[in-house]
Structure formats: C-alpha cells, structure tokens
PDB file of C-alpha atoms in Angstrom:
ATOM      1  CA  UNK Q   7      23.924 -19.323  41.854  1.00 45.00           C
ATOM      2  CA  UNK Q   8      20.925 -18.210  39.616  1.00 63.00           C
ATOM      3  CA  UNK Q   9      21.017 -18.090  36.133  1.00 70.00           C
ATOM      4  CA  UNK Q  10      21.514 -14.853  34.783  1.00 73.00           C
ATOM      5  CA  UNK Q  11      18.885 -15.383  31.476  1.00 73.00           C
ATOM      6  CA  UNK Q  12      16.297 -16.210  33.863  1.00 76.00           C
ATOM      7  CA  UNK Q  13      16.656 -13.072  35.670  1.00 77.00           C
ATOM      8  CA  UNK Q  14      16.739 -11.203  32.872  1.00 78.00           C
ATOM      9  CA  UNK Q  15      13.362 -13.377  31.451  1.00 78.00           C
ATOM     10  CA  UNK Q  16      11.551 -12.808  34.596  1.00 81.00           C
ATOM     11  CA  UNK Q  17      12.151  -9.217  34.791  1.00 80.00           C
ATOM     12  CA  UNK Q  18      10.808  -8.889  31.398  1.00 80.00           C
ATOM     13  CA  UNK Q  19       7.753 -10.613  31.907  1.00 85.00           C
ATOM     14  CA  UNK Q  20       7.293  -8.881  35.101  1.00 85.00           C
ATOM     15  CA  UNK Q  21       7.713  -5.581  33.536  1.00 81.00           C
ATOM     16  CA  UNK Q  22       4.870  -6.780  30.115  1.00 85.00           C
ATOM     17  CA  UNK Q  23       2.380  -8.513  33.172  1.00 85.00           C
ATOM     18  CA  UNK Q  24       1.711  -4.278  34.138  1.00 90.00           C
ATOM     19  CA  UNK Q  25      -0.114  -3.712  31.009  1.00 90.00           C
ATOM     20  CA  UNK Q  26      -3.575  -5.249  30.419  1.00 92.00           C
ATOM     21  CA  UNK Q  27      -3.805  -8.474  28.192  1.00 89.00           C
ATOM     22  CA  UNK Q  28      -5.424  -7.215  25.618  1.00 91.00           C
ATOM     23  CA  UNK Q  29      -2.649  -4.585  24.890  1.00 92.00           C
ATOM     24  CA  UNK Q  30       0.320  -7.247  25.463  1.00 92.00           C
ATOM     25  CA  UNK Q  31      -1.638  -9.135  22.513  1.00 93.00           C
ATOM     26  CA  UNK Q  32      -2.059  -5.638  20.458  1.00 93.00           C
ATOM     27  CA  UNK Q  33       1.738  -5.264  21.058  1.00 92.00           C
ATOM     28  CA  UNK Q  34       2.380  -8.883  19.974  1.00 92.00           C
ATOM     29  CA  UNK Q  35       0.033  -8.385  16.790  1.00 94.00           C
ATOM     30  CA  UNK Q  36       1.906  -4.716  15.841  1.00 92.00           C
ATOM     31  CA  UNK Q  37       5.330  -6.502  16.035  1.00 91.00           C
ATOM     32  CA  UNK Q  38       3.845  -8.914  13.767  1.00 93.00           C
ATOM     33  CA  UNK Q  39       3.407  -6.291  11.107  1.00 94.00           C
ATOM     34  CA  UNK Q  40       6.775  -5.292  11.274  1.00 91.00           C
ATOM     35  CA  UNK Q  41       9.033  -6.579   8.261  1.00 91.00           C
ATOM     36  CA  UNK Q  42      12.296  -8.521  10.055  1.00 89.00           C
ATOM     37  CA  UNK Q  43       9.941  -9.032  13.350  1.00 89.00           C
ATOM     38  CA  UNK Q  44       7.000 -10.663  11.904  1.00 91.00           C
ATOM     39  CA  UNK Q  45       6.848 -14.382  13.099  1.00 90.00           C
ATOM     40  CA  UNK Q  46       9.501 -13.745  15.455  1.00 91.00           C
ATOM     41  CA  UNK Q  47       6.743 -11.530  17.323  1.00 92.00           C
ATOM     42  CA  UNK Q  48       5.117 -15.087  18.595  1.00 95.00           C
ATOM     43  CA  UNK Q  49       8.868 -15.629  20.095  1.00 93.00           C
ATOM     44  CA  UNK Q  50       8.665 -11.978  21.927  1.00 92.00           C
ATOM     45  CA  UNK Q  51       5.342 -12.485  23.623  1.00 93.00           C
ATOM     46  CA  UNK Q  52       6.120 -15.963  24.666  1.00 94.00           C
ATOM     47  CA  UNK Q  53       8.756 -15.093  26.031  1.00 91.00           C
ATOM     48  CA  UNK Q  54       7.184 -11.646  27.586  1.00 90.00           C
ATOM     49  CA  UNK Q  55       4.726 -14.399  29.638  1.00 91.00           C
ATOM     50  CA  UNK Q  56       2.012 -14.709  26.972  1.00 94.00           C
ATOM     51  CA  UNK Q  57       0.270 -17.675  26.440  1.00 95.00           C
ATOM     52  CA  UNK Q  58       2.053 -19.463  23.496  1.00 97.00           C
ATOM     53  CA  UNK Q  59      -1.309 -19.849  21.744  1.00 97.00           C
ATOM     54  CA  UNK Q  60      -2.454 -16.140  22.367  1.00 96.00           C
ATOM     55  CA  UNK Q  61       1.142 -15.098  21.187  1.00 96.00           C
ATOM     56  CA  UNK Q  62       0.790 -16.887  17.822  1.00 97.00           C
ATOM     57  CA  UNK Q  63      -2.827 -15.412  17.002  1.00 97.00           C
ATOM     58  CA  UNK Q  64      -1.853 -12.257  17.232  1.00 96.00           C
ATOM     59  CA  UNK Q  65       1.690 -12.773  15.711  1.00 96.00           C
ATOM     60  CA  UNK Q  66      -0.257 -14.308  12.975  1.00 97.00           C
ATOM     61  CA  UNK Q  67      -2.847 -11.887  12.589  1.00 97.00           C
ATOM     62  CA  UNK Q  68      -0.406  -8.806  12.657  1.00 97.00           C
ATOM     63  CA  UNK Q  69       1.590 -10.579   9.872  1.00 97.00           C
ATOM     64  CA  UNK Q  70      -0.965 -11.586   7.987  1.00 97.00           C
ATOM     65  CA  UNK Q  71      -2.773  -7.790   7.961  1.00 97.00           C
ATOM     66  CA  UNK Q  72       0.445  -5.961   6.894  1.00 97.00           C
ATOM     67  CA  UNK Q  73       0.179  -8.884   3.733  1.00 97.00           C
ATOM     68  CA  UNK Q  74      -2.945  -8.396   3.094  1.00 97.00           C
ATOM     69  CA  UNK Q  75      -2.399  -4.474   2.983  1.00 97.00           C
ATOM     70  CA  UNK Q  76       0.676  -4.921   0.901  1.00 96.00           C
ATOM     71  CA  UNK Q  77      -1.295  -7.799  -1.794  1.00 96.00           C
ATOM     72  CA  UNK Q  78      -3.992  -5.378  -2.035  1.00 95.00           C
ATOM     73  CA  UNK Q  79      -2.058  -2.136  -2.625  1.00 95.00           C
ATOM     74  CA  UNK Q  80       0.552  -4.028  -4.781  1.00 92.00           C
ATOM     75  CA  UNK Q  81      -1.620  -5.510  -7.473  1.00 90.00           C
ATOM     76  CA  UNK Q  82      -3.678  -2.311  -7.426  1.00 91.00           C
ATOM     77  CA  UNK Q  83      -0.525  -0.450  -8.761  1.00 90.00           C
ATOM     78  CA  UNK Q  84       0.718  -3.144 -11.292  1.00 85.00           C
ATOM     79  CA  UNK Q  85      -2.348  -3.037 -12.315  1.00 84.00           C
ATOM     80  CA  UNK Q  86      -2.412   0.646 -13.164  1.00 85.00           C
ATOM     81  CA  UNK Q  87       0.871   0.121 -14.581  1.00 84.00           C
ATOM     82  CA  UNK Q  88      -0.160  -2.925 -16.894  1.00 77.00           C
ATOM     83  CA  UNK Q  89      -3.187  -0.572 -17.946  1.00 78.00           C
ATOM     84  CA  UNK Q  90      -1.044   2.286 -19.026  1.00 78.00           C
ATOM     85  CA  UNK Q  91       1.641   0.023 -20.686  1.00 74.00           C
ATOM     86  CA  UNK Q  92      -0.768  -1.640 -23.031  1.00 72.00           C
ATOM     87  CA  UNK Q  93      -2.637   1.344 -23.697  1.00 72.00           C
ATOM     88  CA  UNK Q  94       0.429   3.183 -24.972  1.00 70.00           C
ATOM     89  CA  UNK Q  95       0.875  -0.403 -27.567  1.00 68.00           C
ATOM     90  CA  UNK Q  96      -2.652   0.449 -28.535  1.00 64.00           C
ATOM     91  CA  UNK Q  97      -1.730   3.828 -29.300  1.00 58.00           C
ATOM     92  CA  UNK Q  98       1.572   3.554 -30.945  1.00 57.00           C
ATOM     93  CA  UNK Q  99       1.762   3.765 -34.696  1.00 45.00           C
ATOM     94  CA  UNK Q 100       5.220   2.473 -36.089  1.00 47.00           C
ATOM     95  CA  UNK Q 101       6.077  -1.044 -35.371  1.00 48.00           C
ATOM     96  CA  UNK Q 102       9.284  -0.091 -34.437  1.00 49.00           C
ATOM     97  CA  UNK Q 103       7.988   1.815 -31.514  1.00 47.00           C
ATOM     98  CA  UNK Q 104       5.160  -0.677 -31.105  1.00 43.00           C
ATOM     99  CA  UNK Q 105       8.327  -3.262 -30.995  1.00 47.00           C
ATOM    100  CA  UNK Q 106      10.412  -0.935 -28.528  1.00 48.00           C
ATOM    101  CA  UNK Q 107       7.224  -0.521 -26.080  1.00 46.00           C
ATOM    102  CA  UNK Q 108       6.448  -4.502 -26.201  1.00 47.00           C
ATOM    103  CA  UNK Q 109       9.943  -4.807 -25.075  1.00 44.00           C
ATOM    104  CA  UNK Q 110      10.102  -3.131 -21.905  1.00 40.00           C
ATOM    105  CA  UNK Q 111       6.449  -4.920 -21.419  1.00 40.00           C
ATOM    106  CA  UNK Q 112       7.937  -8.172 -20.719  1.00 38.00           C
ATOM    107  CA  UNK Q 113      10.928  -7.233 -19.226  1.00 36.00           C
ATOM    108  CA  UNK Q 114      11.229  -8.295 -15.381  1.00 37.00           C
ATOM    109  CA  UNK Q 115       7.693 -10.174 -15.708  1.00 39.00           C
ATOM    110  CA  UNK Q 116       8.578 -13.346 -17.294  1.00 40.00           C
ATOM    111  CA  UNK Q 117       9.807 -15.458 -14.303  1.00 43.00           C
ATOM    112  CA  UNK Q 118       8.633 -19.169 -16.105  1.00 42.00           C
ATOM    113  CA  UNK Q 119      12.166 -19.077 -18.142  1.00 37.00           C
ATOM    114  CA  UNK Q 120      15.514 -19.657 -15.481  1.00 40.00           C
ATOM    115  CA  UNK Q 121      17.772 -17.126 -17.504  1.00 36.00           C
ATOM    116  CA  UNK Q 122      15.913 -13.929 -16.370  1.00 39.00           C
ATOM    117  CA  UNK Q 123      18.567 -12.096 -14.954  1.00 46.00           C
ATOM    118  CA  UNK Q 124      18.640 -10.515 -11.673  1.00 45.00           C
ATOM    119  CA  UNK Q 125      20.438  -7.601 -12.494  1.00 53.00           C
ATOM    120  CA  UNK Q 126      20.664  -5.080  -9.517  1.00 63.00           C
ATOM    121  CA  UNK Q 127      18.529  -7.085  -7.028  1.00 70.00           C
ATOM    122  CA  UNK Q 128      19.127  -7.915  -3.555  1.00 76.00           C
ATOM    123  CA  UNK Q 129      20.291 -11.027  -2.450  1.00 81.00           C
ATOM    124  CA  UNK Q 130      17.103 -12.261  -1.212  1.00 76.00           C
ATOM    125  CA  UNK Q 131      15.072 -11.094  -4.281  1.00 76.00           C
ATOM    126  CA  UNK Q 132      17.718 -13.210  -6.288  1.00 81.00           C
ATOM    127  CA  UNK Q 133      17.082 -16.240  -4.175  1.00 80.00           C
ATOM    128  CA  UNK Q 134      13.129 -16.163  -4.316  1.00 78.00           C
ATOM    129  CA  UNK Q 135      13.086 -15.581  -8.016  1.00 79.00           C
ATOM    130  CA  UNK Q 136      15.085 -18.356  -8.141  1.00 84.00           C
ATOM    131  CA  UNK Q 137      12.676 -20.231  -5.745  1.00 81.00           C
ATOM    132  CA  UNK Q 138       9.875 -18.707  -8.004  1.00 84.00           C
ATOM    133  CA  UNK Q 139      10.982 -20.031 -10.873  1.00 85.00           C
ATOM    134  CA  UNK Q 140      11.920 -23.566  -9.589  1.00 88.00           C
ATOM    135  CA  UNK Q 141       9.047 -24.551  -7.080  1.00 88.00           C
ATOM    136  CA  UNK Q 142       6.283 -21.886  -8.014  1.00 89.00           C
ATOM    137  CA  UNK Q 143       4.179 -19.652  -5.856  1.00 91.00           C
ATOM    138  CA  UNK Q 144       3.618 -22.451  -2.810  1.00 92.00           C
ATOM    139  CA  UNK Q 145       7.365 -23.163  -2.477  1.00 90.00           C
ATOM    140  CA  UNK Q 146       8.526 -19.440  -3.187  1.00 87.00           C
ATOM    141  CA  UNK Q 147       6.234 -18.738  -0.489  1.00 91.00           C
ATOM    142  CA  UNK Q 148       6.833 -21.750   2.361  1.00 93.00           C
ATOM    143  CA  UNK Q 149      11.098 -20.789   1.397  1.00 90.00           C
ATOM    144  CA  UNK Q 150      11.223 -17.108   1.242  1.00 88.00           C
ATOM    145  CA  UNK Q 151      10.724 -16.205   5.348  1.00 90.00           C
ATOM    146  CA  UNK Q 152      14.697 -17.466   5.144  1.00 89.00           C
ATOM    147  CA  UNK Q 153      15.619 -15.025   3.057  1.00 86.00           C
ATOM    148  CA  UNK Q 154      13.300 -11.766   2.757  1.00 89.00           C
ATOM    149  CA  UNK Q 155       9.842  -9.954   4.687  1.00 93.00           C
ATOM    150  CA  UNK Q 156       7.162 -11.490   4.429  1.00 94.00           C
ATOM    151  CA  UNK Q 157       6.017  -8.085   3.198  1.00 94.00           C
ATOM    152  CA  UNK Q 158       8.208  -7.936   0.482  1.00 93.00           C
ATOM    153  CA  UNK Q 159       7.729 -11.575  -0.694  1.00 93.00           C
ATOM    154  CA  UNK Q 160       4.314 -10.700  -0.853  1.00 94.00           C
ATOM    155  CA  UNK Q 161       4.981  -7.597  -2.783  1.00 93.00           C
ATOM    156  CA  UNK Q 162       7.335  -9.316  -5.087  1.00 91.00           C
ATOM    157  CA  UNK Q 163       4.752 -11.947  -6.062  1.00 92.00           C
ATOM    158  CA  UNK Q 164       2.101  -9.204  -7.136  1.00 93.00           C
ATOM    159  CA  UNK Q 165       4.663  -7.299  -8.888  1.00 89.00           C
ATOM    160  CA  UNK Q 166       5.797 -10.219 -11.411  1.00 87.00           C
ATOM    161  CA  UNK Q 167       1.806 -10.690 -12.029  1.00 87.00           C
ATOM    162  CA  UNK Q 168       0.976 -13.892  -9.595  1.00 90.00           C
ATOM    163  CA  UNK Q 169      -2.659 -13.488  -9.021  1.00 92.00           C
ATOM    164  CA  UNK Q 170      -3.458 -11.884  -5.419  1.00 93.00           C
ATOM    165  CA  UNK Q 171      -5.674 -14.658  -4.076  1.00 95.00           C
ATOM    166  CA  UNK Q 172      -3.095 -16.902  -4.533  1.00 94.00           C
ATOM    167  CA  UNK Q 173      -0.094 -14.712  -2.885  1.00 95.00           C
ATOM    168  CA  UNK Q 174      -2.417 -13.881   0.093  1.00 96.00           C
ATOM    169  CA  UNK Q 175      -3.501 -17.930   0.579  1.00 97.00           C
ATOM    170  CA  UNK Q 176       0.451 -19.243   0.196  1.00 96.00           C
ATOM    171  CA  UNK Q 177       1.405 -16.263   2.097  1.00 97.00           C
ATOM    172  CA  UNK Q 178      -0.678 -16.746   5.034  1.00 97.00           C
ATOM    173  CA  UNK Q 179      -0.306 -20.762   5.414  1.00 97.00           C
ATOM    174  CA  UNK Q 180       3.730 -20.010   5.110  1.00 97.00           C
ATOM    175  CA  UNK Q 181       3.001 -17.333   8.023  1.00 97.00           C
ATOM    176  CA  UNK Q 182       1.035 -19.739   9.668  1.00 97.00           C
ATOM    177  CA  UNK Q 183       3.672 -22.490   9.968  1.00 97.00           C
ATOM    178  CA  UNK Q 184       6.921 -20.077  10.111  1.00 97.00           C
ATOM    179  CA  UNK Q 185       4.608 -18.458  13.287  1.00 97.00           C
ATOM    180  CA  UNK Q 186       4.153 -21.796  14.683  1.00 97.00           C
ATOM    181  CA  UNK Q 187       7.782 -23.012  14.369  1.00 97.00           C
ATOM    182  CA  UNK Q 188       8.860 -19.656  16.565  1.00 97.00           C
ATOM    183  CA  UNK Q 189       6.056 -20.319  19.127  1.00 97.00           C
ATOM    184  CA  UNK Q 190       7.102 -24.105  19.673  1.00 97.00           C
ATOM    185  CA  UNK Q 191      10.871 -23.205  19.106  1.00 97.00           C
ATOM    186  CA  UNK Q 192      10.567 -20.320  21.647  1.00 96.00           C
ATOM    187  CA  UNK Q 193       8.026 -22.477  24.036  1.00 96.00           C
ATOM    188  CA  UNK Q 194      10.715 -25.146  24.497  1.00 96.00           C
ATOM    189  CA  UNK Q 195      13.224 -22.769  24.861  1.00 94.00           C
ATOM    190  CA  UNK Q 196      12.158 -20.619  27.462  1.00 92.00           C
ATOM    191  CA  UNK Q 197      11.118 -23.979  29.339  1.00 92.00           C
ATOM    192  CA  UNK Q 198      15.199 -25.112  29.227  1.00 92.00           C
ATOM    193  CA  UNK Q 199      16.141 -21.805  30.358  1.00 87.00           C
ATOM    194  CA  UNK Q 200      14.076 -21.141  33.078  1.00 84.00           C
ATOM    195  CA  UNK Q 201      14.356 -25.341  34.364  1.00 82.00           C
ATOM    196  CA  UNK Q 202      18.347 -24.923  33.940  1.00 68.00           C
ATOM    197  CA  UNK Q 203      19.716 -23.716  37.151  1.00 55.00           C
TER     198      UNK Q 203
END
C-alpha cells in the first residue's frame, strides 16, 4: 500500500514542475514577503520540488525585501512624527503645556526600563518588548519569528526608535537562520516521507 502523503507530495510537485523555474522561485520569493508565510516559504518550495538551496534564496530574499520596505517606510514616519512632536515643545509657551507635551513624548518609547507597560498590545508585541528589553535588538530579533511577522518585528523596532541599520542587519541574519532551519527541517522531512512506505 502507498503512502497517502507521498501521493499527495508528488502530485504537488508534479503540478509546480509545469511552470518555468524562474517563476516557481518568484512564487517562493512572493510567499516570502507574506507576514505568517515568510520563512516557511523555503518549506513550500522544497517541498513543491525546488532545490532546497534555490528555495531558501528566494525565501530569504522575499522576506528580507518586505523588511527592508517596512524599515525604510517605518523610520521615515517616526521620524516625521519625532519632528512634529519636538517642534510643538519648541513652540509651546507655558511649562505646564511644555510639561504635558514632554509627557506623551516619552510615552511608549522608553523600552530600557522593565515596567513599561503593555497596555492594549498583542500578545506577541508583549513578548518582544519583553525580549527587547531583556536581550536587546540581536536577541529581540533571533526570538521574535516565535511569536510575531517578521514584518511587524521589524516595524516595532523602528517605531520604539532602534536605529534602521541595525533592525535591517539583526533582522536579516534572524531571517537568514529561521529560513535555514525550515529548509533543513523541511529537507529531512520530505526525505522520511517520501523513503517511508
């Protein structure tokens, strides 16, 4: 009797092996870009028939462009934001309004002390502030694939005021090791499946 995953495995790759290579690796890459696919895109096209190597480049590169996109975008609008908050200090002339404007400046963007509260965040934003705060922007980034997009990680970082170039190099060497993990993982998997039987 044949094993029901492999017929299911082979009919999928059979069905990816009509397009061209160059759009299964397009398709691998776009997956990539998607937040909750994103390293598990190296996974698909493996298993789809793709060379494991050929499937992590363009998982990675897919990934890594939505980041980049996201980094770039992100800090652009904190930094308008920033801008317009520190002009309106400038401009204010009582203290106490000077006092109530300074305020809401810091709020949310002082993640060095553990008792910012998390009010009305998501469970995974709680956990990488937490991570944040604890093992800084290399650990916060190598953790946070378990709990949230690599997207939104990315997004979070430029939002609390970590510089870009640092989110987009500890974002891309945790994509780069989260990628390979699924292509091995997946590799070795699809060889035990398709050997069983």
């Amino acid at each position: 009797m044949s094993n029901p995953v492999e017929g299911l495995i082979s009919g999928f790759q059979d069905l990816v092996a009509q397009m061209p290579d160059a759009v299964q690796s397009l398709i691998v890459a776009a997956a990539g870009a998607i937040p909750f696919i994103e390293e598990g895109a190296a996974g698909i096209g493996v298993v789809a028939g793709l060379n494991p190597v050929v499937a992590f480049g363009a998982s990675v590169v897919g990934n890594l462009a939505s980041v980049v996109l996201v980094v770039l975008l992100g800090a652009r609008v904190r930094g308008s934001i920033v801008s317009r908050r520190s002009q309106r200090i400038t401009v204010a002339s009582t203290a106490s309004t000077a006092a109530a404007v300074g305020e809401t400046t810091d709020r949310g963007l002082d993640t060095d002390h553990p008792e910012v509260k998390a009010g009305g965040e998501s469970m995974g934003k709680q956990k990488l502030r937490r991570w944040l705060v604890r093992f800084g922007v290399p650990g916060a980034s190598l953790l946070a694939p378990m709990a949230l997009p690599t997207q939104l990680t990315a997004a979070f970082l430029v939002s609390v005021g970590v510089n870009k170039g640092r989110v987009i190099v500890w974002q891309a060497i945790a994509i780069i090791l989260w990628t390979a993990l699924v292509t091995i993982s997946a590799t070795l998997a699809l060889l035990v499946v398709t050997n069983v039987g």
